[in-house]
Amino acid sequence: MLVLGIFRSSPWRFKWDDGVGVSKFPLMEDRMVRLKRSMWGALVFLLAVAMLGALFGCGKSEKPQAAKPGQKSQQKALVQASKAKPVNESDVLARIGDVTITNADLDQEIASIPVYMQTKFKTKSGKIELLNKMVENELLAKAAVDAGLDKDPDIMRKIANARKKILQNEYYRTHLKEKVGVPEEKIKQYYEAHKDKYKTRARARVRMIVFSDKKAADKTLAELRKEPKKFEQLARERSKDASTAGSGGLLGWVTEGGYIRGLGKDPGVNQAIFALSEGQISNVIRTKRGTFVIVKVESLQPAAYRPLDEVRRRIADDLLVNDEQIKKYYDEHKDEFISKERVKARILVLENEKRAKQARQKLLKGLTVDKFSAFAKKNSIDKTNARNGGYLGYITRGRYIPGIGRDPAIEKIIFSLKENGLSKPVKTKRGWSLFYVEKKEPSKLKPLERVRMLIMNKLRRKMREEAQNKAMDALKRKYGCQVFEDRVTGTESSQPSSSRDIRNIFRPR
C-alpha cells in the first residue's frame, strides 16, 4: 500500500513540532521544493509517515525506538511497508523499485482527499497529476531511509509521538466525540426518517459566453453547432464578461437553484443549465439583466444523500437537546438574555466652547436628524465623523463610545437625552462636542427565538462535557490513574489558564 494512503486523517496536511514551529506540508503543492521547509524536512516528514505505515500496517504495537540489533526486523518492515501485494500488471500505474502504485492505490488516495477537492482528481489529467505526486513522495520516503533518518533517535521520538496522537484522536472520535449522549441506533433511525434534510443539490461545471445582443449570440451558436470544440476559443474572442473570457468562459461549479457568477440568482439560466447533459451546449438564453448567454456543461454531479458518517455529529446535536430543555433554560436564566439600553447617536465637534454654544442655538431651531447631519458635515472639525454627518452608531450603556472610549460622565450625558435631543457643549478628547440622540432603545428581554441557537449550543457543550468527563473518570478507574497535583512546582499566576485554554492546546483533531 502506498505509504501516504495509510492514514485517511493525514494525507493532505500532516503536522509536527520540530522545535522551530509547527510544520505544514500540503500534498498538493505544485512541487515539493515549494514547501516552506527544506528538502531535508520533507524527507523527515515522509519517513515519519512511512514508519507509521510500517508500525500500523504490520500490526506492530511497540513504540518505535532508535535502531538496535534486535530491531532489524522492524527496519526491514519499514522498507517493505509500501510494497504492493501481487497485482495484475495492467493495474500497475507506476513502479518505484520493488514498490508498485496501482489503480486501487490511486482510488484510495482520491478517497482520502477532502470531498470538495475530489472532482478535479477524478479526471484523467487530475489523476495523472496526483499519480506523479504519489511517485515523488514514494521516492522521498525511500531516500529518507537511505539517508539513515530511520536511525535518528530524535526522529524516532517524533514518530512515536505521532503514533500516540493518532491513536488518541481516533479513540476520541469513535468513542467519545461521535457517540457521547445519543445511542447509535437512535441516530440511524433519525437519519432514515429525515434523509431529505441531508440531500445535496446537483452541481454542474459550466462555461458561458456572454453577449450584449441576440444577433451576435445566434451567429456564435450556429458556429458552435458545427464545431462544438471551439467553445473556449469563441468565449475568449467574443464574451463580454471580462472576468471569465480569459479562461475560455469558465464559470466553475454552479449549484442547482443557486447563484451564477456574474448573473446572481437567475432561475431561467439555472434551469437551462440543469436541463443539459454533460458536454451539451445550450440554445441562446436571455438573462434577467437583458444580456444573452450560451452555456456548456462540462461535467455534472447529481443530487445525492450525504452518507451517515458525514452527518452523524449534526444528527447527534439535533437529538441531544430538545425544545423543552431550551425553553426551561431560557425561563430559568432570563437575566442572561436581557439586552442593555442603547442609543443611536451623532456628534458635532468644534474648536471652542463659544462656537459650540452658538452652534447649539442654531440647531435647536427646528432640530431634526437631517439638520444635525448637514450641519456636522459642514462645520465639524472631526473630519472622520463629519463625512458621515457625525454618526457614531449605536452606543450601549457601559460600553465603549467611538472615538472617546469609556467615559462614565459623557455616557451619563448621552443617556440622559431624549430622542431628537441635543446636549449642551461638553469637553471631550476630540474638542468641544455636542451630542445628538437620534433613537433610544430601552433594556429588554430578548425573545426566545432570537437566542434559541445560543442556548442550544450552550446545552450541547455542557451535556457533551459532562458525558466526556464521566467517560474519562471511567478510564481513570479502569487504568488505575493517579494525579499528584501537590508535587507540581511553579509560580502562581493571578490569571490562571481557563479550561478553554487547556482544551484548545490539547484538543483532538
PDB file of C-alpha atoms in Angstrom, residues 216-345:
ATOM      1  CA  ALA A 216     -24.194  38.032 -32.157  1.00  0.00           C
ATOM      2  CA  ALA A 217     -25.298  35.201 -29.871  1.00  0.00           C
ATOM      3  CA  ASP A 218     -27.252  33.460 -32.661  1.00  0.00           C
ATOM      4  CA  LYS A 219     -24.296  33.717 -35.025  1.00  0.00           C
ATOM      5  CA  THR A 220     -21.949  32.176 -32.438  1.00  0.00           C
ATOM      6  CA  LEU A 221     -24.411  29.390 -31.623  1.00  0.00           C
ATOM      7  CA  ALA A 222     -24.599  28.444 -35.309  1.00  0.00           C
ATOM      8  CA  GLU A 223     -20.807  28.123 -35.383  1.00  0.00           C
ATOM      9  CA  LEU A 224     -20.810  26.032 -32.199  1.00  0.00           C
ATOM     10  CA  ARG A 225     -23.386  23.621 -33.593  1.00  0.00           C
ATOM     11  CA  LYS A 226     -20.932  22.885 -36.410  1.00  0.00           C
ATOM     12  CA  GLU A 227     -17.763  22.934 -34.288  1.00  0.00           C
ATOM     13  CA  PRO A 228     -18.600  22.484 -30.568  1.00  0.00           C
ATOM     14  CA  LYS A 229     -14.900  22.121 -29.694  1.00  0.00           C
ATOM     15  CA  LYS A 230     -14.423  25.835 -30.458  1.00  0.00           C
ATOM     16  CA  PHE A 231     -16.413  26.880 -27.355  1.00  0.00           C
ATOM     17  CA  GLU A 232     -13.390  28.003 -25.319  1.00  0.00           C
ATOM     18  CA  GLN A 233     -11.834  29.820 -28.266  1.00  0.00           C
ATOM     19  CA  LEU A 234     -15.040  31.718 -29.063  1.00  0.00           C
ATOM     20  CA  ALA A 235     -15.540  32.552 -25.390  1.00  0.00           C
ATOM     21  CA  ARG A 236     -12.105  34.161 -25.306  1.00  0.00           C
ATOM     22  CA  GLU A 237     -12.746  36.085 -28.509  1.00  0.00           C
ATOM     23  CA  ARG A 238     -16.372  37.167 -28.080  1.00  0.00           C
ATOM     24  CA  SER A 239     -17.586  37.007 -24.477  1.00  0.00           C
ATOM     25  CA  LYS A 240     -18.486  40.367 -22.952  1.00  0.00           C
ATOM     26  CA  ASP A 241     -17.757  39.040 -19.456  1.00  0.00           C
ATOM     27  CA  ALA A 242     -14.141  40.077 -18.888  1.00  0.00           C
ATOM     28  CA  SER A 243     -13.900  38.041 -15.673  1.00  0.00           C
ATOM     29  CA  THR A 244     -14.416  34.712 -17.489  1.00  0.00           C
ATOM     30  CA  ALA A 245     -13.430  35.372 -21.106  1.00  0.00           C
ATOM     31  CA  GLY A 246      -9.732  34.862 -20.423  1.00  0.00           C
ATOM     32  CA  SER A 247     -10.366  31.365 -19.048  1.00  0.00           C
ATOM     33  CA  GLY A 248     -12.483  30.298 -22.009  1.00  0.00           C
ATOM     34  CA  GLY A 249     -15.744  31.250 -20.318  1.00  0.00           C
ATOM     35  CA  LEU A 250     -15.168  29.052 -17.268  1.00  0.00           C
ATOM     36  CA  LEU A 251     -17.692  29.820 -14.532  1.00  0.00           C
ATOM     37  CA  GLY A 252     -16.724  26.938 -12.287  1.00  0.00           C
ATOM     38  CA  TRP A 253     -19.309  24.990 -10.318  1.00  0.00           C
ATOM     39  CA  VAL A 254     -22.943  26.083 -10.307  1.00  0.00           C
ATOM     40  CA  THR A 255     -25.420  24.627  -7.819  1.00  0.00           C
ATOM     41  CA  GLU A 256     -28.958  23.788  -8.896  1.00  0.00           C
ATOM     42  CA  GLY A 257     -31.185  26.633  -7.757  1.00  0.00           C
ATOM     43  CA  GLY A 258     -28.159  28.642  -6.613  1.00  0.00           C
ATOM     44  CA  TYR A 259     -26.276  31.736  -7.700  1.00  0.00           C
ATOM     45  CA  ILE A 260     -24.461  32.054 -11.010  1.00  0.00           C
ATOM     46  CA  ARG A 261     -21.231  34.008 -11.138  1.00  0.00           C
ATOM     47  CA  GLY A 262     -21.814  37.350 -12.833  1.00  0.00           C
ATOM     48  CA  LEU A 263     -25.593  36.845 -13.015  1.00  0.00           C
ATOM     49  CA  GLY A 264     -26.641  36.248  -9.425  1.00  0.00           C
ATOM     50  CA  LYS A 265     -29.948  34.425  -8.946  1.00  0.00           C
ATOM     51  CA  ASP A 266     -31.283  33.759 -12.442  1.00  0.00           C
ATOM     52  CA  PRO A 267     -33.790  30.858 -12.427  1.00  0.00           C
ATOM     53  CA  GLY A 268     -34.096  30.820 -16.227  1.00  0.00           C
ATOM     54  CA  VAL A 269     -30.384  30.333 -16.832  1.00  0.00           C
ATOM     55  CA  ASN A 270     -30.068  27.930 -13.903  1.00  0.00           C
ATOM     56  CA  GLN A 271     -32.878  25.719 -15.176  1.00  0.00           C
ATOM     57  CA  ALA A 272     -31.396  25.726 -18.671  1.00  0.00           C
ATOM     58  CA  ILE A 273     -28.038  24.568 -17.282  1.00  0.00           C
ATOM     59  CA  PHE A 274     -29.520  21.602 -15.439  1.00  0.00           C
ATOM     60  CA  ALA A 275     -31.623  20.577 -18.423  1.00  0.00           C
ATOM     61  CA  LEU A 276     -28.378  19.790 -20.279  1.00  0.00           C
ATOM     62  CA  SER A 277     -26.305  16.620 -20.265  1.00  0.00           C
ATOM     63  CA  GLU A 278     -22.525  16.527 -19.890  1.00  0.00           C
ATOM     64  CA  GLY A 279     -20.854  18.030 -22.959  1.00  0.00           C
ATOM     65  CA  GLN A 280     -24.056  19.668 -24.240  1.00  0.00           C
ATOM     66  CA  ILE A 281     -24.300  23.289 -25.369  1.00  0.00           C
ATOM     67  CA  SER A 282     -27.475  25.279 -24.714  1.00  0.00           C
ATOM     68  CA  ASN A 283     -29.511  27.451 -27.027  1.00  0.00           C
ATOM     69  CA  VAL A 284     -29.242  31.232 -26.635  1.00  0.00           C
ATOM     70  CA  ILE A 285     -30.682  32.218 -23.230  1.00  0.00           C
ATOM     71  CA  ARG A 286     -31.869  35.707 -22.277  1.00  0.00           C
ATOM     72  CA  THR A 287     -30.782  36.643 -18.746  1.00  0.00           C
ATOM     73  CA  LYS A 288     -32.653  38.721 -16.177  1.00  0.00           C
ATOM     74  CA  ARG A 289     -30.181  41.511 -16.881  1.00  0.00           C
ATOM     75  CA  GLY A 290     -31.101  41.667 -20.553  1.00  0.00           C
ATOM     76  CA  THR A 291     -27.896  40.086 -21.843  1.00  0.00           C
ATOM     77  CA  PHE A 292     -27.723  36.826 -23.803  1.00  0.00           C
ATOM     78  CA  VAL A 293     -25.673  33.753 -22.928  1.00  0.00           C
ATOM     79  CA  ILE A 294     -24.710  30.366 -24.307  1.00  0.00           C
ATOM     80  CA  VAL A 295     -23.648  27.788 -21.727  1.00  0.00           C
ATOM     81  CA  LYS A 296     -21.823  24.495 -21.926  1.00  0.00           C
ATOM     82  CA  VAL A 297     -21.948  21.831 -19.210  1.00  0.00           C
ATOM     83  CA  GLU A 298     -18.572  20.135 -18.851  1.00  0.00           C
ATOM     84  CA  SER A 299     -19.469  17.778 -16.010  1.00  0.00           C
ATOM     85  CA  LEU A 300     -22.390  17.043 -13.711  1.00  0.00           C
ATOM     86  CA  GLN A 301     -22.663  15.909 -10.114  1.00  0.00           C
ATOM     87  CA  PRO A 302     -26.187  14.638  -9.423  1.00  0.00           C
ATOM     88  CA  ALA A 303     -28.050  15.352  -6.210  1.00  0.00           C
ATOM     89  CA  ALA A 304     -27.172  12.780  -3.575  1.00  0.00           C
ATOM     90  CA  TYR A 305     -27.786  11.900   0.038  1.00  0.00           C
ATOM     91  CA  ARG A 306     -24.875  12.702   2.310  1.00  0.00           C
ATOM     92  CA  PRO A 307     -23.674   9.494   3.979  1.00  0.00           C
ATOM     93  CA  LEU A 308     -24.485   8.933   7.639  1.00  0.00           C
ATOM     94  CA  ASP A 309     -20.820   9.269   8.631  1.00  0.00           C
ATOM     95  CA  GLU A 310     -20.791  12.856   7.338  1.00  0.00           C
ATOM     96  CA  VAL A 311     -23.885  13.960   9.254  1.00  0.00           C
ATOM     97  CA  ARG A 312     -23.688  11.780  12.375  1.00  0.00           C
ATOM     98  CA  ARG A 313     -22.411  14.618  14.571  1.00  0.00           C
ATOM     99  CA  ARG A 314     -25.067  17.013  13.272  1.00  0.00           C
ATOM    100  CA  ILE A 315     -27.830  14.482  13.971  1.00  0.00           C
ATOM    101  CA  ALA A 316     -26.467  13.776  17.441  1.00  0.00           C
ATOM    102  CA  ASP A 317     -26.503  17.512  18.152  1.00  0.00           C
ATOM    103  CA  ASP A 318     -30.115  17.768  16.956  1.00  0.00           C
ATOM    104  CA  LEU A 319     -31.168  14.883  19.193  1.00  0.00           C
ATOM    105  CA  LEU A 320     -29.092  15.875  22.193  1.00  0.00           C
ATOM    106  CA  VAL A 321     -31.138  18.976  23.045  1.00  0.00           C
ATOM    107  CA  ASN A 322     -34.901  19.329  22.592  1.00  0.00           C
ATOM    108  CA  ASP A 323     -37.264  22.310  22.623  1.00  0.00           C
ATOM    109  CA  GLU A 324     -38.432  21.594  26.172  1.00  0.00           C
ATOM    110  CA  GLN A 325     -34.873  21.780  27.515  1.00  0.00           C
ATOM    111  CA  ILE A 326     -34.240  25.018  25.627  1.00  0.00           C
ATOM    112  CA  LYS A 327     -37.426  26.638  26.982  1.00  0.00           C
ATOM    113  CA  LYS A 328     -36.609  25.510  30.526  1.00  0.00           C
ATOM    114  CA  TYR A 329     -33.119  27.025  30.376  1.00  0.00           C
ATOM    115  CA  TYR A 330     -34.496  30.266  28.940  1.00  0.00           C
ATOM    116  CA  ASP A 331     -37.110  30.603  31.695  1.00  0.00           C
ATOM    117  CA  GLU A 332     -34.557  29.887  34.437  1.00  0.00           C
ATOM    118  CA  HIS A 333     -31.796  32.172  33.101  1.00  0.00           C
ATOM    119  CA  LYS A 334     -33.630  35.173  31.690  1.00  0.00           C
ATOM    120  CA  ASP A 335     -31.085  37.535  33.211  1.00  0.00           C
ATOM    121  CA  GLU A 336     -28.564  36.199  30.655  1.00  0.00           C
ATOM    122  CA  PHE A 337     -30.723  37.387  27.771  1.00  0.00           C
ATOM    123  CA  ILE A 338     -31.501  40.967  28.724  1.00  0.00           C
ATOM    124  CA  SER A 339     -30.159  43.444  26.190  1.00  0.00           C
ATOM    125  CA  LYS A 340     -28.638  46.615  27.606  1.00  0.00           C
ATOM    126  CA  GLU A 341     -30.060  50.059  26.955  1.00  0.00           C
ATOM    127  CA  ARG A 342     -28.549  51.709  23.880  1.00  0.00           C
ATOM    128  CA  VAL A 343     -28.900  54.896  21.844  1.00  0.00           C
ATOM    129  CA  LYS A 344     -28.249  55.834  18.227  1.00  0.00           C
ATOM    130  CA  ALA A 345     -26.106  58.951  18.451  1.00  0.00           C
TER     131      ALA A 345
END
